[in-house]
Amino acid sequence: DAGVTQSPTHLIKTRGQHVTLRCSPISGHKSVSWYQQVLGQGPQFIFQYYEKEERGRGNFPDRFSARQFPNYSSELNVNALLLGDSALYLCASSLVEGLYYEQYFGPGTRLTVT
Amino acid sequence: KNQVEQSPQSLIILEGKNCTLQCNYTVSPFSNLRWYKQDTGRGPVSLTIMTFSENTKSNGRYTATLDADTKQSSLHITASQLSDSASYICVVSLSGAGSYQLTFGKGTKLSVIP
């Protein structure tokens, strides 16, 4: 069974541009979360979606947005890119939302903003 | 502010030796605590997950302990192998209606040398 997949694996963008990152959860998983991991730091929570609804949002500016599709895949959009947006963006999926659930992470998308 | 602090920041050990990594947290209300292993440039992989009522949990050569009263956890690695070289991240789940965020520590970078 395939794990969480993310695309693209690497991306180079220029300041001010827009980027869309994609995530496909494990088959049957209905919850997707997005994290930003800056080099040398732990991941920071950005969004969680469950059944196509936003269930949680971290402390990120409005330039960051996301959505979940009927097939439970998800997109993370970042507008007006800044140099500080350079990071590994991780997607994680889980079967359901709840207090005791396992999250499975994808390999991440490495975004470099120049 | 909810925080997860890990120590040491980095650690070098000889192959075959044991080691213990520490995690202190201030996250409240607390749901569960997880330890993840993250290889460089890859997504985190779950090692253990414990609720506040669990004191210890093992996964092969990895044993995690939790003291919910002192808000401390440790991850003990037995008979280390070269493949154990990675970052080990302590993650605490925040409980609360409609929000299932994970708060990540910065990780301990473990290097196992021959």
Coordinates of C-alpha atoms in Angstrom, one line a residue:
Chain A
D1 CA 0.0 0.0 0.0
A2 CA 1.4 3.4 -1.0
G3 CA 2.3 5.8 1.7
V4 CA 1.7 9.6 1.7
T5 CA 3.0 11.1 -1.5
Q6 CA 3.9 14.7 -2.1
S7 CA 4.8 16.6 -5.2
P8 CA 7.0 18.1 -6.3
T9 CA 10.0 16.8 -4.3
H10 CA 12.0 20.0 -4.9
L11 CA 11.1 23.4 -6.1
I12 CA 12.9 26.7 -6.6
K13 CA 10.9 29.9 -6.7
T14 CA 11.7 33.6 -6.8
R15 CA 10.5 36.1 -4.1
G16 CA 7.0 37.3 -4.8
Q17 CA 6.0 34.3 -6.8
H18 CA 3.2 31.8 -5.9
V19 CA 3.6 28.1 -5.2
T20 CA 1.3 25.1 -5.0
L21 CA 2.3 22.0 -3.2
R22 CA 0.3 18.8 -3.4
C23 CA -0.3 15.8 -1.1
S24 CA -2.0 12.5 -1.6
P25 CA -2.9 10.8 1.7
I26 CA -2.8 7.0 2.4
S27 CA -5.8 5.4 0.9
G28 CA -8.7 5.6 3.3
H29 CA -7.2 8.4 5.3
K30 CA -9.6 11.4 5.6
S31 CA -7.4 13.8 7.5
V32 CA -4.5 15.8 6.1
S33 CA -2.2 18.1 8.0
W34 CA 0.5 20.4 6.7
Y35 CA 3.8 21.4 8.4
Q36 CA 6.7 23.7 7.7
Q37 CA 10.1 22.6 8.8
V38 CA 12.9 25.2 8.6
L39 CA 16.4 23.8 8.5
G40 CA 17.5 22.8 12.0
Q41 CA 14.1 23.2 13.6
G42 CA 11.2 20.9 14.3
P43 CA 8.1 21.1 12.1
Q44 CA 5.6 23.8 12.7
F45 CA 1.9 23.1 12.2
I46 CA 0.2 25.1 9.4
F47 CA -3.2 23.5 8.7
Q48 CA -5.3 20.4 9.3
Y49 CA -8.2 19.4 7.1
Y50 CA -10.7 16.6 7.8
E51 CA -13.5 15.7 5.4
K52 CA -12.7 18.7 3.3
E53 CA -13.1 21.2 6.2
E54 CA -10.4 23.2 7.9
R55 CA -10.1 21.9 11.4
G56 CA -7.0 23.7 12.6
R57 CA -4.7 26.6 11.6
G58 CA -1.3 27.4 13.0
N59 CA 0.3 30.8 13.4
F60 CA 1.0 31.5 9.7
P61 CA 0.1 34.6 7.7
D62 CA -2.9 34.7 5.3
R63 CA -0.4 34.2 2.4
F64 CA -0.7 30.5 3.3
S65 CA -3.9 28.7 2.3
A66 CA -4.9 25.1 1.7
R67 CA -7.8 23.0 0.6
Q68 CA -8.8 19.4 0.6
F69 CA -10.5 17.7 -2.4
P70 CA -13.3 15.1 -2.4
N71 CA -10.7 12.4 -2.9
Y72 CA -9.0 13.7 0.3
S73 CA -5.9 14.9 -1.5
S74 CA -4.8 18.4 -0.5
E75 CA -3.0 21.4 -1.8
L76 CA -1.0 24.0 0.1
N77 CA -0.8 27.4 -1.6
V78 CA 1.7 30.1 -0.6
N79 CA 1.4 33.6 -2.2
A80 CA 4.0 36.4 -2.4
L81 CA 6.8 34.1 -1.4
L82 CA 9.5 35.4 1.0
L83 CA 13.0 34.2 1.5
G84 CA 11.9 32.9 4.9
D85 CA 9.4 30.6 3.3
S86 CA 12.3 28.4 2.2
A87 CA 11.7 25.1 4.1
L88 CA 10.7 21.5 3.9
Y89 CA 7.0 21.3 3.7
L90 CA 5.6 18.1 5.2
C91 CA 2.2 16.6 4.7
A92 CA 0.8 14.0 7.1
S93 CA -2.4 11.9 6.9
S94 CA -4.4 10.0 9.4
L95 CA -7.4 7.7 9.3
V96 CA -9.6 9.9 11.4
E97 CA -9.4 12.9 13.6
G98 CA -9.3 12.3 17.3
L99 CA -7.3 12.5 20.5
Y100 CA -5.3 9.3 19.9
Y101 CA -4.5 8.9 16.2
E102 CA -1.4 8.1 14.2
Q103 CA -0.1 10.5 11.7
Y104 CA 1.9 9.3 8.7
F105 CA 4.2 11.8 7.1
G106 CA 5.2 12.1 3.4
P107 CA 8.7 12.7 2.3
G108 CA 8.2 16.4 2.0
T109 CA 8.6 19.1 -0.6
R110 CA 11.8 21.1 -0.4
L111 CA 11.0 24.7 -1.3
T112 CA 13.9 27.2 -2.0
V113 CA 13.0 30.8 -2.4
T114 CA 15.7 33.0 -4.0
Chain B
K1 CA 3.1 29.2 25.5
N2 CA 3.1 25.5 24.7
Q3 CA 6.6 24.3 24.3
V4 CA 8.6 21.1 23.9
E5 CA 12.3 21.2 24.8
Q6 CA 14.8 18.4 23.9
S7 CA 18.2 17.6 25.1
P8 CA 20.9 17.1 24.2
Q9 CA 20.9 19.1 20.9
S10 CA 23.3 16.6 19.4
L11 CA 24.9 13.4 20.4
I12 CA 27.7 11.1 19.1
I13 CA 27.9 7.5 20.3
L14 CA 29.8 4.4 19.2
E15 CA 28.0 1.6 17.5
G16 CA 26.6 -0.9 20.0
K17 CA 26.3 1.6 22.8
N18 CA 23.1 2.7 24.5
C19 CA 21.9 6.3 24.8
T20 CA 19.0 8.2 26.3
L21 CA 17.4 11.3 24.8
Q22 CA 15.3 13.7 27.0
C23 CA 12.1 15.7 26.4
N24 CA 10.4 18.3 28.7
Y25 CA 7.1 19.8 27.7
T26 CA 4.7 22.5 28.9
V27 CA 1.9 21.7 26.5
S28 CA -1.5 21.8 28.2
P29 CA -4.0 20.3 28.0
F30 CA -2.0 17.2 27.1
S31 CA -3.3 14.4 24.9
N32 CA -0.4 12.2 24.0
L33 CA 3.3 12.2 23.5
R34 CA 5.1 10.7 20.5
W35 CA 8.7 10.1 19.5
Y36 CA 9.6 10.3 15.8
K37 CA 12.7 9.4 13.9
Q38 CA 13.6 11.7 11.0
D39 CA 16.3 11.0 8.5
T40 CA 17.9 14.1 6.8
G41 CA 15.5 15.6 4.2
R42 CA 12.8 13.0 4.9
G43 CA 9.5 13.0 6.7
P44 CA 9.3 11.9 10.3
V45 CA 8.5 8.2 11.1
S46 CA 6.7 7.3 14.3
L47 CA 8.5 5.3 16.9
T48 CA 6.1 5.4 19.9
I49 CA 3.0 7.1 21.0
M50 CA 1.8 7.3 24.7
T51 CA -1.2 8.7 26.5
F52 CA -0.8 10.4 29.9
S53 CA -1.8 7.1 31.6
E54 CA 1.1 5.1 30.0
N55 CA 4.5 5.1 31.7
T56 CA 6.5 3.2 29.1
K57 CA 6.3 1.8 25.6
S58 CA 8.8 -0.2 23.5
N59 CA 9.3 -0.6 19.8
G60 CA 12.2 -3.0 19.2
R61 CA 15.4 -1.4 20.5
Y62 CA 13.5 1.9 21.3
T63 CA 11.9 2.4 24.7
A64 CA 10.1 5.6 25.6
T65 CA 9.1 6.6 29.1
L66 CA 6.7 9.2 30.2
D67 CA 6.2 11.0 33.6
A68 CA 3.0 13.1 33.1
D69 CA 3.4 14.6 36.6
T70 CA 6.8 16.1 35.9
K71 CA 6.0 16.5 32.1
Q72 CA 9.2 14.6 31.1
S73 CA 9.8 11.9 28.6
S74 CA 12.9 10.0 27.5
L75 CA 13.7 7.8 24.6
H76 CA 16.2 5.0 25.3
I77 CA 18.0 3.4 22.4
T78 CA 19.7 0.0 23.1
A79 CA 22.6 -1.5 21.2
S80 CA 22.8 1.4 18.7
Q81 CA 23.3 0.7 15.0
L82 CA 24.7 2.9 12.3
S83 CA 21.2 3.2 10.8
D84 CA 20.0 4.9 14.0
S85 CA 21.8 8.0 12.9
A86 CA 19.0 10.5 12.5
S87 CA 17.1 13.3 14.3
Y88 CA 14.8 12.2 17.1
I89 CA 11.9 14.5 17.6
C90 CA 9.6 14.6 20.7
V91 CA 6.1 15.6 19.8
V92 CA 3.2 16.5 22.1
S93 CA -0.4 16.5 21.0
L94 CA -2.6 19.3 22.2
S95 CA -6.1 18.2 23.1
G96 CA -9.1 20.5 22.7
A97 CA -12.3 20.6 20.7
G98 CA -11.6 21.1 17.0
S99 CA -7.9 21.3 17.3
Y100 CA -5.5 18.4 17.1
Q101 CA -2.2 20.2 16.6
L102 CA 1.1 18.6 17.2
T103 CA 3.8 20.6 19.0
F104 CA 7.3 19.5 17.9
G105 CA 10.5 19.8 19.7
K106 CA 13.6 20.8 17.7
G107 CA 15.0 17.3 17.9
T108 CA 18.2 15.6 19.0
K109 CA 20.6 14.8 16.2
L110 CA 22.1 11.4 16.9
S111 CA 25.2 10.2 15.1
V112 CA 26.3 6.6 15.5
I113 CA 29.9 6.0 14.5
P114 CA 31.7 2.7 13.9

